[in-house]
Amino acid sequence: MLAALDNLRLAMGTFLGNPLRTLLTLLGIVIGVTTVIAMMALIEGLRIKVNKDLSYLGANTFQVSKWPSGFGRFDWRKYARRQKLTLEDARAILETCPSVGQVSGADDVGGQRISTATLETRPTVSVTGATAQYIDTSGGTVAAGRFFGEMDQEDGRQVAVLGMDVVDALFPGSNPIGQEIRIKGRPFTVVGLLQRRGSFLGMVSMDNEVIIPLRAYGVLFGTGGSLQLAVQATSPELLSKAQEEVSFLLRRRRDVAPLEPNDFEVSTNESMTETFNSLSQVITIASFGVCLLSLVVGGIGILNIMLVSVTERTKEIGIRKALGARKGRILGQFATEAVLMALLGGALGVVLGYGLAFLARWMLGFNTVVPPWAVALSLGMSSGVGLVFGIYPAARAARLDPVEAMRTE
């Protein structure tokens, strides 16, 4: 125990005697550990954010779309040749599938400018045309006023429900209910406001939208697009059965041959979460690849500086061995210096990683969480690198002949 404490004292004395050299030696390890901590904090924060955002859709809801969802490279020309989903499909699902409680259809277009007589938004608002069931299947909540009903949809009435970002831009400090807005120059009466939901993944605001009846939407933007259908099962336990019923019905309606794959996409909260987890695993592996490369570079730096240290302290080593220090004591001294140096670099990397994670939380608007296993693994890998690359200089110091070492100037 006393020998270990003595080795720690000697190592700290060496570091404090050459602070700049020690810091430069540690750069590779610091960069690697900082990368891992920051990336793991981002991924963990995104995972929590994705689960929270997708929870708005409910445990018994799934989406049916012409287009694929998720990340990756897709053959968009193949998907473009698919038949579009229509209101007739939504009605057929509701009438035919016993495990389905509600179905909504929606289409949207982004980059719109919404205005009043005196103010207007930036051209970033998403306008969604939807059926009356949309509020129940999308996870949204009406904070004030009402959502439009079946009669509004059937008659194509020009009424609108606003997200809170649009309210903040057009009606600062006033009540929008009953007021008039204009979409593409056409007047719409505000009948409801959505509860604020924040941003999806900290990047895309879910409050920067206007929802209008689907028929009124078709007058403004046309009816050529495919609808996104949101299907709500009668209970979470019947979700899988509802998916099977909907898939069977749509395959029959779209004349899909028995052995052919679906020409539509069915996605749930779980499938979207699995897609994100697959992407995060790739990012995690890449981050650890960068970390490993940086640790190797840092380890080479430690190897080099420890060899220099052994050369500079050859006479000191000879004197200690002449006074009775055993090979194991010399080996332990220099191995401790190498491991402690690498561990110090790992600790600095952890601190910088936490700093970057905090900065990302402030910039991206969602909580970043550093998982404890990432800290433990980073410090463990740092110590391991110090031991692997420091053992050769330590062994070289331990093998020095005391007489020859004391002759060194």
mmCIF file of C-alpha atoms in Angstrom:
data_model
loop_
_atom_site.group_PDB
_atom_site.id
_atom_site.type_symbol
_atom_site.label_atom_id
_atom_site.label_comp_id
_atom_site.label_asym_id
_atom_site.label_seq_id
_atom_site.Cartn_x
_atom_site.Cartn_y
_atom_site.Cartn_z
ATOM 1 C CA MET A 1 0.000 0.000 0.000
ATOM 2 C CA LEU A 2 2.806 2.384 0.941
ATOM 3 C CA ALA A 3 4.622 1.487 -2.275
ATOM 4 C CA ALA A 4 1.523 2.317 -4.346
ATOM 5 C CA LEU A 5 1.077 5.668 -2.585
ATOM 6 C CA ASP A 6 4.757 6.418 -3.117
ATOM 7 C CA ASN A 7 4.403 5.603 -6.834
ATOM 8 C CA LEU A 8 1.407 7.949 -7.063
ATOM 9 C CA ARG A 9 3.352 10.720 -5.326
ATOM 10 C CA LEU A 10 6.312 10.310 -7.696
ATOM 11 C CA ALA A 11 4.001 10.253 -10.734
ATOM 12 C CA MET A 12 2.224 13.450 -9.684
ATOM 13 C CA GLY A 13 5.570 15.107 -9.067
ATOM 14 C CA THR A 14 6.666 14.196 -12.603
ATOM 15 C CA PHE A 15 3.433 15.590 -14.108
ATOM 16 C CA LEU A 16 3.625 18.843 -12.162
ATOM 17 C CA GLY A 17 7.262 19.234 -13.114
ATOM 18 C CA ASN A 18 6.417 19.028 -16.851
ATOM 19 C CA PRO A 19 2.773 20.220 -17.163
ATOM 20 C CA LEU A 20 2.917 21.346 -20.807
ATOM 21 C CA ARG A 21 4.588 18.139 -21.974
ATOM 22 C CA THR A 22 2.051 16.067 -20.061
ATOM 23 C CA LEU A 23 -0.882 18.006 -21.547
ATOM 24 C CA LEU A 24 0.370 17.679 -25.118
ATOM 25 C CA THR A 25 0.949 13.955 -24.600
ATOM 26 C CA LEU A 26 -2.647 13.520 -23.471
ATOM 27 C CA LEU A 27 -4.315 15.306 -26.418
ATOM 28 C CA GLY A 28 -5.116 12.126 -28.339
ATOM 29 C CA ILE A 29 -6.764 10.490 -25.328
ATOM 30 C CA VAL A 30 -8.639 13.685 -24.419
ATOM 31 C CA ILE A 31 -10.046 14.019 -27.954
ATOM 32 C CA GLY A 32 -11.121 10.372 -28.102
ATOM 33 C CA VAL A 33 -12.874 10.357 -24.731
ATOM 34 C CA THR A 34 -14.512 13.737 -25.388
ATOM 35 C CA THR A 35 -15.933 12.384 -28.662
ATOM 36 C CA VAL A 36 -17.407 9.305 -26.989
ATOM 37 C CA ILE A 37 -18.942 11.175 -24.043
ATOM 38 C CA ALA A 38 -20.473 13.908 -26.221
ATOM 39 C CA MET A 39 -21.866 11.484 -28.820
ATOM 40 C CA MET A 40 -23.278 9.099 -26.210
ATOM 41 C CA ALA A 41 -24.944 12.050 -24.435
ATOM 42 C CA LEU A 42 -26.531 13.154 -27.720
ATOM 43 C CA ILE A 43 -27.699 9.648 -28.632
ATOM 44 C CA GLU A 44 -29.134 8.940 -25.173
ATOM 45 C CA GLY A 45 -30.860 12.322 -25.118
ATOM 46 C CA LEU A 46 -32.283 11.728 -28.591
ATOM 47 C CA ARG A 47 -33.487 8.264 -27.588
ATOM 48 C CA ILE A 48 -35.403 9.682 -24.627
ATOM 49 C CA LYS A 49 -36.743 12.517 -26.792
ATOM 50 C CA VAL A 50 -37.868 10.125 -29.556
ATOM 51 C CA ASN A 51 -39.705 7.900 -27.074
ATOM 52 C CA LYS A 52 -41.389 10.929 -25.530
ATOM 53 C CA ASP A 53 -42.379 12.445 -28.888
ATOM 54 C CA LEU A 54 -43.693 9.160 -30.254
ATOM 55 C CA SER A 55 -45.676 8.542 -27.075
ATOM 56 C CA TYR A 56 -48.022 11.334 -28.190
ATOM 57 C CA LEU A 57 -49.364 8.966 -30.858
ATOM 58 C CA GLY A 58 -50.570 6.472 -28.282
ATOM 59 C CA ALA A 59 -49.854 2.792 -27.735
ATOM 60 C CA ASN A 60 -52.760 1.664 -29.924
ATOM 61 C CA THR A 61 -52.115 3.779 -33.042
ATOM 62 C CA PHE A 62 -50.228 3.004 -36.237
ATOM 63 C CA GLN A 63 -49.714 4.790 -39.546
ATOM 64 C CA VAL A 64 -50.277 3.623 -43.099
ATOM 65 C CA SER A 65 -48.517 5.494 -45.872
ATOM 66 C CA LYS A 66 -47.532 5.250 -49.512
ATOM 67 C CA TRP A 67 -44.016 6.345 -48.599
ATOM 68 C CA PRO A 68 -41.469 4.661 -46.296
ATOM 69 C CA SER A 69 -40.581 6.187 -42.961
ATOM 70 C CA GLY A 70 -37.283 6.205 -41.145
ATOM 71 C CA PHE A 71 -33.656 6.617 -42.201
ATOM 72 C CA GLY A 72 -31.732 5.165 -45.087
ATOM 73 C CA ARG A 73 -31.504 5.130 -48.851
ATOM 74 C CA PHE A 74 -34.732 4.349 -50.692
ATOM 75 C CA ASP A 75 -35.652 3.800 -54.314
ATOM 76 C CA TRP A 76 -38.092 6.698 -54.452
ATOM 77 C CA ARG A 77 -39.050 5.956 -58.067
ATOM 78 C CA LYS A 78 -40.400 2.581 -56.961
ATOM 79 C CA TYR A 79 -42.495 4.166 -54.225
ATOM 80 C CA ALA A 80 -43.730 6.905 -56.561
ATOM 81 C CA ARG A 81 -45.318 4.218 -58.786
ATOM 82 C CA ARG A 82 -47.485 2.986 -55.917
ATOM 83 C CA GLN A 83 -51.203 3.768 -55.794
ATOM 84 C CA LYS A 84 -52.109 6.612 -53.481
ATOM 85 C CA LEU A 85 -54.100 6.113 -50.298
ATOM 86 C CA THR A 86 -57.503 7.822 -50.317
ATOM 87 C CA LEU A 87 -60.467 8.662 -48.113
ATOM 88 C CA GLU A 88 -62.216 5.646 -49.608
ATOM 89 C CA ASP A 89 -59.457 3.459 -48.136
ATOM 90 C CA ALA A 90 -59.975 5.091 -44.727
ATOM 91 C CA ARG A 91 -63.737 4.511 -44.867
ATOM 92 C CA ALA A 92 -63.269 0.888 -45.942
ATOM 93 C CA ILE A 93 -60.861 0.255 -43.042
ATOM 94 C CA LEU A 94 -63.306 1.687 -40.518
ATOM 95 C CA GLU A 95 -66.257 -0.249 -41.925
ATOM 96 C CA THR A 96 -64.504 -3.586 -42.509
ATOM 97 C CA CYS A 97 -61.910 -4.052 -39.762
ATOM 98 C CA PRO A 98 -63.531 -4.963 -36.403
ATOM 99 C CA SER A 99 -60.365 -4.248 -34.360
ATOM 100 C CA VAL A 100 -60.147 -0.653 -35.645
ATOM 101 C CA GLY A 101 -61.772 2.101 -33.606
ATOM 102 C CA GLN A 102 -60.921 5.233 -35.593
ATOM 103 C CA VAL A 103 -59.175 6.196 -38.818
ATOM 104 C CA SER A 104 -58.021 9.637 -39.919
ATOM 105 C CA GLY A 105 -56.571 10.805 -43.201
ATOM 106 C CA ALA A 106 -54.217 13.735 -43.627
ATOM 107 C CA ASP A 107 -51.952 15.443 -46.130
ATOM 108 C CA ASP A 108 -49.623 18.355 -45.541
ATOM 109 C CA VAL A 109 -47.456 20.892 -47.294
ATOM 110 C CA GLY A 110 -44.645 22.891 -45.748
ATOM 111 C CA GLY A 111 -43.062 26.252 -46.413
ATOM 112 C CA GLN A 112 -46.295 28.255 -46.229
ATOM 113 C CA ARG A 113 -46.741 31.871 -45.153
ATOM 114 C CA ILE A 114 -49.812 32.564 -43.002
ATOM 115 C CA SER A 115 -51.048 36.136 -42.563
ATOM 116 C CA THR A 116 -53.604 38.383 -40.925
ATOM 117 C CA ALA A 117 -54.532 41.925 -41.887
ATOM 118 C CA THR A 118 -51.458 43.287 -40.102
ATOM 119 C CA LEU A 119 -48.984 40.429 -39.473
ATOM 120 C CA GLU A 120 -47.596 37.396 -41.236
ATOM 121 C CA THR A 121 -45.429 34.419 -40.396
ATOM 122 C CA ARG A 122 -42.192 33.393 -42.010
ATOM 123 C CA PRO A 123 -42.653 30.959 -44.930
ATOM 124 C CA THR A 124 -41.987 27.932 -42.730
ATOM 125 C CA VAL A 125 -45.473 26.946 -41.558
ATOM 126 C CA SER A 126 -46.794 23.452 -42.273
ATOM 127 C CA VAL A 127 -50.432 23.383 -43.418
ATOM 128 C CA THR A 128 -52.166 20.071 -42.761
ATOM 129 C CA GLY A 129 -55.444 19.028 -44.320
ATOM 130 C CA ALA A 130 -57.134 16.404 -42.176
ATOM 131 C CA THR A 131 -60.368 14.641 -41.387
ATOM 132 C CA ALA A 132 -62.242 15.333 -38.170
ATOM 133 C CA GLN A 133 -60.739 12.254 -36.447
ATOM 134 C CA TYR A 134 -57.203 13.616 -36.798
ATOM 135 C CA ILE A 135 -57.146 15.175 -33.324
ATOM 136 C CA ASP A 136 -57.801 11.754 -31.743
ATOM 137 C CA THR A 137 -55.252 9.783 -33.773
ATOM 138 C CA SER A 138 -52.394 12.319 -33.932
ATOM 139 C CA GLY A 139 -51.842 12.691 -30.190
ATOM 140 C CA GLY A 140 -52.709 16.393 -30.259
ATOM 141 C CA THR A 141 -54.826 18.218 -27.664
ATOM 142 C CA VAL A 142 -57.049 21.254 -28.145
ATOM 143 C CA ALA A 143 -56.009 23.915 -25.624
ATOM 144 C CA ALA A 144 -58.739 26.415 -26.487
ATOM 145 C CA GLY A 145 -61.774 26.488 -28.747
ATOM 146 C CA ARG A 146 -62.597 23.310 -30.649
ATOM 147 C CA PHE A 147 -61.373 21.048 -33.414
ATOM 148 C CA PHE A 148 -63.404 21.029 -36.610
ATOM 149 C CA GLY A 149 -66.109 18.361 -36.954
ATOM 150 C CA GLU A 150 -67.555 16.105 -39.634
ATOM 151 C CA MET A 151 -69.820 18.831 -40.994
ATOM 152 C CA ASP A 152 -66.875 21.216 -41.347
ATOM 153 C CA GLN A 153 -65.038 18.502 -43.274
ATOM 154 C CA GLU A 154 -67.956 17.481 -45.497
ATOM 155 C CA ASP A 155 -68.864 21.086 -46.361
ATOM 156 C CA GLY A 156 -65.243 22.136 -46.832
ATOM 157 C CA ARG A 157 -65.670 25.028 -44.422
ATOM 158 C CA GLN A 158 -62.783 27.438 -44.205
ATOM 159 C CA VAL A 159 -61.959 26.977 -40.534
ATOM 160 C CA ALA A 160 -58.545 26.452 -38.981
ATOM 161 C CA VAL A 161 -56.877 25.153 -35.838
ATOM 162 C CA LEU A 162 -53.536 26.821 -35.033
ATOM 163 C CA GLY A 163 -50.337 25.604 -33.444
ATOM 164 C CA MET A 164 -48.892 27.856 -30.745
ATOM 165 C CA ASP A 165 -45.934 29.064 -32.840
ATOM 166 C CA VAL A 166 -48.405 30.502 -35.363
ATOM 167 C CA VAL A 167 -50.444 32.045 -32.544
ATOM 168 C CA ASP A 168 -47.320 33.712 -31.128
ATOM 169 C CA ALA A 169 -46.462 35.156 -34.546
ATOM 170 C CA LEU A 170 -49.925 36.395 -35.602
ATOM 171 C CA PHE A 171 -51.785 37.123 -32.359
ATOM 172 C CA PRO A 172 -49.286 38.292 -29.720
ATOM 173 C CA GLY A 173 -51.175 39.080 -26.536
ATOM 174 C CA SER A 174 -54.661 38.576 -28.008
ATOM 175 C CA ASN A 175 -57.241 35.795 -28.339
ATOM 176 C CA PRO A 176 -57.190 34.265 -31.852
ATOM 177 C CA ILE A 177 -60.507 32.384 -31.521
ATOM 178 C CA GLY A 178 -62.949 33.803 -34.063
ATOM 179 C CA GLN A 179 -60.242 35.848 -35.797
ATOM 180 C CA GLU A 180 -59.415 35.545 -39.489
ATOM 181 C CA ILE A 181 -56.180 34.299 -41.046
ATOM 182 C CA ARG A 182 -55.268 33.941 -44.701
ATOM 183 C CA ILE A 183 -53.726 30.909 -46.364
ATOM 184 C CA LYS A 184 -52.667 31.490 -49.979
ATOM 185 C CA GLY A 185 -54.871 34.570 -49.924
ATOM 186 C CA ARG A 186 -58.020 32.759 -48.779
ATOM 187 C CA PRO A 187 -59.704 33.632 -45.476
ATOM 188 C CA PHE A 188 -60.034 31.029 -42.718
ATOM 189 C CA THR A 189 -61.687 31.484 -39.336
ATOM 190 C CA VAL A 190 -59.732 30.312 -36.300
ATOM 191 C CA VAL A 191 -61.861 27.884 -34.272
ATOM 192 C CA GLY A 192 -59.251 26.230 -32.039
ATOM 193 C CA LEU A 193 -55.725 26.256 -30.659
ATOM 194 C CA LEU A 194 -53.495 23.227 -30.122
ATOM 195 C CA GLN A 195 -51.652 22.626 -26.889
ATOM 196 C CA ARG A 196 -47.943 23.379 -27.181
ATOM 197 C CA ARG A 197 -45.877 20.228 -27.836
ATOM 198 C CA GLY A 198 -42.353 21.540 -28.440
ATOM 199 C CA SER A 199 -40.018 20.239 -31.112
ATOM 200 C CA PHE A 200 -39.467 16.773 -32.533
ATOM 201 C CA LEU A 201 -35.880 15.605 -31.838
ATOM 202 C CA GLY A 202 -35.112 19.186 -30.804
ATOM 203 C CA MET A 203 -35.068 20.279 -34.442
ATOM 204 C CA VAL A 204 -38.528 20.478 -36.040
ATOM 205 C CA SER A 205 -41.217 22.416 -34.171
ATOM 206 C CA MET A 206 -44.492 20.538 -33.800
ATOM 207 C CA ASP A 207 -46.273 23.818 -33.025
ATOM 208 C CA ASN A 208 -45.533 25.581 -36.314
ATOM 209 C CA GLU A 209 -48.623 24.269 -38.096
ATOM 210 C CA VAL A 210 -52.134 25.083 -39.183
ATOM 211 C CA ILE A 211 -54.747 22.311 -39.537
ATOM 212 C CA ILE A 212 -57.730 22.757 -41.853
ATOM 213 C CA PRO A 213 -60.457 20.395 -43.134
ATOM 214 C CA LEU A 214 -59.189 18.038 -45.835
ATOM 215 C CA ARG A 215 -61.746 19.191 -48.401
ATOM 216 C CA ALA A 216 -60.752 22.856 -47.926
ATOM 217 C CA TYR A 217 -57.117 21.766 -48.181
ATOM 218 C CA GLY A 218 -57.851 20.106 -51.527
ATOM 219 C CA VAL A 219 -59.256 23.382 -52.889
ATOM 220 C CA LEU A 220 -56.035 25.200 -51.944
ATOM 221 C CA PHE A 221 -53.382 22.627 -52.765
ATOM 222 C CA GLY A 222 -55.078 20.030 -54.953
ATOM 223 C CA THR A 223 -56.139 16.456 -54.316
ATOM 224 C CA GLY A 224 -53.405 14.573 -56.144
ATOM 225 C CA GLY A 225 -51.388 13.583 -53.094
ATOM 226 C CA SER A 226 -51.539 10.334 -51.176
ATOM 227 C CA LEU A 227 -53.014 10.519 -47.686
ATOM 228 C CA GLN A 228 -51.265 9.472 -44.514
ATOM 229 C CA LEU A 229 -53.719 7.258 -42.651
ATOM 230 C CA ALA A 230 -53.580 7.053 -38.859
ATOM 231 C CA VAL A 231 -55.373 3.981 -37.561
ATOM 232 C CA GLN A 232 -56.367 3.568 -33.925
ATOM 233 C CA ALA A 233 -57.085 0.083 -32.639
ATOM 234 C CA THR A 234 -59.923 -0.404 -30.188
ATOM 235 C CA SER A 235 -57.324 -1.285 -27.507
ATOM 236 C CA PRO A 236 -53.532 -1.625 -27.257
ATOM 237 C CA GLU A 237 -53.930 -5.424 -26.983
ATOM 238 C CA LEU A 238 -55.578 -5.531 -30.432
ATOM 239 C CA LEU A 239 -52.918 -3.416 -32.161
ATOM 240 C CA SER A 240 -51.271 -6.367 -33.961
ATOM 241 C CA LYS A 241 -54.623 -7.794 -34.994
ATOM 242 C CA ALA A 242 -55.718 -4.403 -36.317
ATOM 243 C CA GLN A 243 -52.531 -4.158 -38.388
ATOM 244 C CA GLU A 244 -53.188 -7.606 -39.862
ATOM 245 C CA GLU A 245 -56.776 -6.693 -40.726
ATOM 246 C CA VAL A 246 -55.773 -3.395 -42.338
ATOM 247 C CA SER A 247 -52.935 -4.981 -44.310
ATOM 248 C CA PHE A 248 -55.207 -7.771 -45.571
ATOM 249 C CA LEU A 249 -57.904 -5.287 -46.612
ATOM 250 C CA LEU A 250 -55.536 -2.917 -48.408
ATOM 251 C CA ARG A 251 -53.786 -5.735 -50.255
ATOM 252 C CA ARG A 252 -57.160 -6.909 -51.516
ATOM 253 C CA ARG A 253 -58.290 -3.389 -52.483
ATOM 254 C CA ARG A 254 -54.997 -2.683 -54.271
ATOM 255 C CA ASP A 255 -54.854 -6.095 -56.026
ATOM 256 C CA VAL A 256 -51.519 -7.128 -54.512
ATOM 257 C CA ALA A 257 -50.660 -10.718 -55.491
ATOM 258 C CA PRO A 258 -50.355 -13.251 -52.626
ATOM 259 C CA LEU A 259 -46.552 -13.580 -52.764
ATOM 260 C CA GLU A 260 -45.846 -9.934 -53.535
ATOM 261 C CA PRO A 261 -44.758 -7.501 -50.772
ATOM 262 C CA ASN A 262 -47.091 -4.759 -49.579
ATOM 263 C CA ASP A 263 -47.252 -1.673 -51.802
ATOM 264 C CA PHE A 264 -47.836 0.493 -48.718
ATOM 265 C CA GLU A 265 -45.974 1.055 -45.462
ATOM 266 C CA VAL A 266 -47.252 0.260 -41.967
ATOM 267 C CA SER A 267 -45.344 1.834 -39.090
ATOM 268 C CA THR A 268 -45.840 1.950 -35.340
ATOM 269 C CA ASN A 269 -44.107 3.698 -32.472
ATOM 270 C CA GLU A 270 -42.066 0.540 -31.904
ATOM 271 C CA SER A 271 -40.969 0.231 -35.531
ATOM 272 C CA MET A 272 -39.899 3.885 -35.654
ATOM 273 C CA THR A 273 -38.049 3.473 -32.360
ATOM 274 C CA GLU A 274 -36.288 0.365 -33.714
ATOM 275 C CA THR A 275 -35.248 2.325 -36.811
ATOM 276 C CA PHE A 276 -33.777 5.061 -34.623
ATOM 277 C CA ASN A 277 -32.013 2.495 -32.433
ATOM 278 C CA SER A 278 -30.437 0.906 -35.517
ATOM 279 C CA LEU A 279 -29.135 4.293 -36.602
ATOM 280 C CA SER A 280 -27.867 5.098 -33.114
ATOM 281 C CA GLN A 281 -25.972 1.785 -33.000
ATOM 282 C CA VAL A 282 -24.120 2.721 -36.189
ATOM 283 C CA ILE A 283 -23.263 6.138 -34.727
ATOM 284 C CA THR A 284 -22.125 4.506 -31.481
ATOM 285 C CA ILE A 285 -19.813 2.112 -33.302
ATOM 286 C CA ALA A 286 -18.406 4.969 -35.395
ATOM 287 C CA SER A 287 -17.843 7.052 -32.249
ATOM 288 C CA PHE A 288 -15.955 4.244 -30.560
ATOM 289 C CA GLY A 289 -13.921 3.790 -33.750
ATOM 290 C CA VAL A 290 -12.862 7.438 -33.559
ATOM 291 C CA CYS A 291 -12.189 7.025 -29.846
ATOM 292 C CA LEU A 292 -10.062 3.912 -30.389
ATOM 293 C CA LEU A 293 -8.014 5.636 -33.086
ATOM 294 C CA SER A 294 -7.475 8.661 -30.843
ATOM 295 C CA LEU A 295 -6.522 6.425 -27.919
ATOM 296 C CA VAL A 296 -3.953 4.618 -30.047
ATOM 297 C CA VAL A 297 -2.482 7.982 -31.060
ATOM 298 C CA GLY A 298 -2.482 9.023 -27.408
ATOM 299 C CA GLY A 299 -0.954 5.708 -26.418
ATOM 300 C CA ILE A 300 1.895 6.192 -28.885
ATOM 301 C CA GLY A 301 2.437 9.619 -27.334
ATOM 302 C CA ILE A 302 2.582 8.058 -23.874
ATOM 303 C CA LEU A 303 5.009 5.402 -25.116
ATOM 304 C CA ASN A 304 7.248 8.063 -26.590
ATOM 305 C CA ILE A 305 7.214 10.362 -23.581
ATOM 306 C CA MET A 306 7.774 7.491 -21.149
ATOM 307 C CA LEU A 307 10.821 6.341 -23.140
ATOM 308 C CA VAL A 308 12.114 9.917 -22.990
ATOM 309 C CA SER A 309 11.401 9.980 -19.239
ATOM 310 C CA VAL A 310 13.307 6.732 -18.694
ATOM 311 C CA THR A 311 16.267 8.139 -20.613
ATOM 312 C CA GLU A 312 16.208 11.415 -18.651
ATOM 313 C CA ARG A 313 15.992 9.604 -15.315
ATOM 314 C CA THR A 314 18.449 6.800 -15.989
ATOM 315 C CA LYS A 315 20.846 8.002 -13.282
ATOM 316 C CA GLU A 316 17.990 8.302 -10.760
ATOM 317 C CA ILE A 317 16.924 4.725 -11.579
ATOM 318 C CA GLY A 318 20.492 3.508 -11.096
ATOM 319 C CA ILE A 319 20.777 5.188 -7.692
ATOM 320 C CA ARG A 320 17.428 3.735 -6.546
ATOM 321 C CA LYS A 321 18.425 0.231 -7.632
ATOM 322 C CA ALA A 322 21.812 0.609 -5.965
ATOM 323 C CA LEU A 323 20.014 1.523 -2.730
ATOM 324 C CA GLY A 324 17.989 -1.699 -2.922
ATOM 325 C CA ALA A 325 14.943 -0.916 -5.085
ATOM 326 C CA ARG A 326 13.761 -4.116 -6.753
ATOM 327 C CA LYS A 327 12.812 -4.510 -10.397
ATOM 328 C CA GLY A 328 9.141 -4.775 -9.445
ATOM 329 C CA ARG A 329 9.274 -1.424 -7.623
ATOM 330 C CA ILE A 330 10.829 0.349 -10.629
ATOM 331 C CA LEU A 331 8.388 -1.367 -12.969
ATOM 332 C CA GLY A 332 5.457 -0.318 -10.761
ATOM 333 C CA GLN A 333 6.676 3.280 -10.597
ATOM 334 C CA PHE A 334 6.812 3.825 -14.347
ATOM 335 C CA ALA A 335 3.703 1.735 -15.083
ATOM 336 C CA THR A 336 1.818 3.839 -12.521
ATOM 337 C CA GLU A 337 2.997 7.017 -14.241
ATOM 338 C CA ALA A 338 1.751 5.764 -17.619
ATOM 339 C CA VAL A 339 -1.632 4.599 -16.314
ATOM 340 C CA LEU A 340 -2.132 7.754 -14.252
ATOM 341 C CA MET A 341 -1.230 9.927 -17.234
ATOM 342 C CA ALA A 342 -3.752 8.133 -19.440
ATOM 343 C CA LEU A 343 -6.397 8.233 -16.686
ATOM 344 C CA LEU A 344 -5.832 11.969 -16.318
ATOM 345 C CA GLY A 345 -6.410 12.365 -20.048
ATOM 346 C CA GLY A 346 -9.587 10.307 -19.776
ATOM 347 C CA ALA A 347 -10.841 12.453 -16.884
ATOM 348 C CA LEU A 348 -10.185 15.644 -18.859
ATOM 349 C CA GLY A 349 -12.039 14.116 -21.807
ATOM 350 C CA VAL A 350 -15.016 13.285 -19.589
ATOM 351 C CA VAL A 351 -15.146 16.872 -18.296
ATOM 352 C CA LEU A 352 -14.955 18.304 -21.830
ATOM 353 C CA GLY A 353 -17.551 15.775 -23.025
ATOM 354 C CA TYR A 354 -19.952 16.908 -20.298
ATOM 355 C CA GLY A 355 -19.293 20.512 -21.361
ATOM 356 C CA LEU A 356 -20.108 19.740 -24.998
ATOM 357 C CA ALA A 357 -23.228 17.833 -23.922
ATOM 358 C CA PHE A 358 -24.404 20.851 -21.921
ATOM 359 C CA LEU A 359 -23.705 23.124 -24.895
ATOM 360 C CA ALA A 360 -25.681 20.790 -27.188
ATOM 361 C CA ARG A 361 -28.592 20.828 -24.716
ATOM 362 C CA TRP A 362 -28.651 24.622 -24.900
ATOM 363 C CA MET A 363 -28.342 24.758 -28.699
ATOM 364 C CA LEU A 364 -30.675 21.880 -29.667
ATOM 365 C CA GLY A 365 -33.335 22.373 -27.018
ATOM 366 C CA PHE A 366 -33.527 18.840 -25.589
ATOM 367 C CA ASN A 367 -31.879 17.200 -22.613
ATOM 368 C CA THR A 368 -28.622 15.411 -23.288
ATOM 369 C CA VAL A 369 -27.889 12.577 -20.888
ATOM 370 C CA VAL A 370 -24.441 11.061 -20.358
ATOM 371 C CA PRO A 371 -24.924 7.341 -19.590
ATOM 372 C CA PRO A 372 -22.763 6.181 -16.654
ATOM 373 C CA TRP A 373 -21.503 3.179 -18.644
ATOM 374 C CA ALA A 374 -19.959 5.552 -21.224
ATOM 375 C CA VAL A 375 -17.965 7.317 -18.493
ATOM 376 C CA ALA A 376 -16.819 4.026 -16.936
ATOM 377 C CA LEU A 377 -15.909 2.529 -20.315
ATOM 378 C CA SER A 378 -13.999 5.642 -21.409
ATOM 379 C CA LEU A 379 -11.966 5.768 -18.199
ATOM 380 C CA GLY A 380 -11.360 2.022 -18.369
ATOM 381 C CA MET A 381 -10.165 2.209 -21.977
ATOM 382 C CA SER A 382 -7.905 5.159 -21.116
ATOM 383 C CA SER A 383 -6.312 3.266 -18.236
ATOM 384 C CA GLY A 384 -5.899 0.188 -20.422
ATOM 385 C CA VAL A 385 -4.143 2.218 -23.113
ATOM 386 C CA GLY A 386 -1.808 3.685 -20.495
ATOM 387 C CA LEU A 387 -0.958 0.212 -19.192
ATOM 388 C CA VAL A 388 -0.435 -1.334 -22.649
ATOM 389 C CA PHE A 389 1.730 1.457 -23.996
ATOM 390 C CA GLY A 390 3.508 2.144 -20.693
ATOM 391 C CA ILE A 391 4.555 -1.384 -19.854
ATOM 392 C CA TYR A 392 7.473 -1.478 -22.314
ATOM 393 C CA PRO A 393 9.163 1.724 -21.020
ATOM 394 C CA ALA A 394 8.527 0.526 -17.452
ATOM 395 C CA ALA A 395 10.095 -2.879 -18.184
ATOM 396 C CA ARG A 396 13.035 -1.188 -19.880
ATOM 397 C CA ALA A 397 13.595 0.972 -16.789
ATOM 398 C CA ALA A 398 13.374 -2.081 -14.516
ATOM 399 C CA ARG A 399 16.027 -3.968 -16.543
ATOM 400 C CA LEU A 400 18.644 -1.209 -16.349
ATOM 401 C CA ASP A 401 21.958 -2.211 -14.786
ATOM 402 C CA PRO A 402 22.491 0.053 -11.739
ATOM 403 C CA VAL A 403 26.215 0.503 -12.322
ATOM 404 C CA GLU A 404 25.778 1.453 -15.990
ATOM 405 C CA ALA A 405 22.812 3.652 -15.118
ATOM 406 C CA MET A 406 24.741 5.664 -12.511
ATOM 407 C CA ARG A 407 27.512 6.333 -15.029
ATOM 408 C CA THR A 408 25.019 8.087 -17.326
ATOM 409 C CA GLU A 409 25.322 11.866 -17.456
#
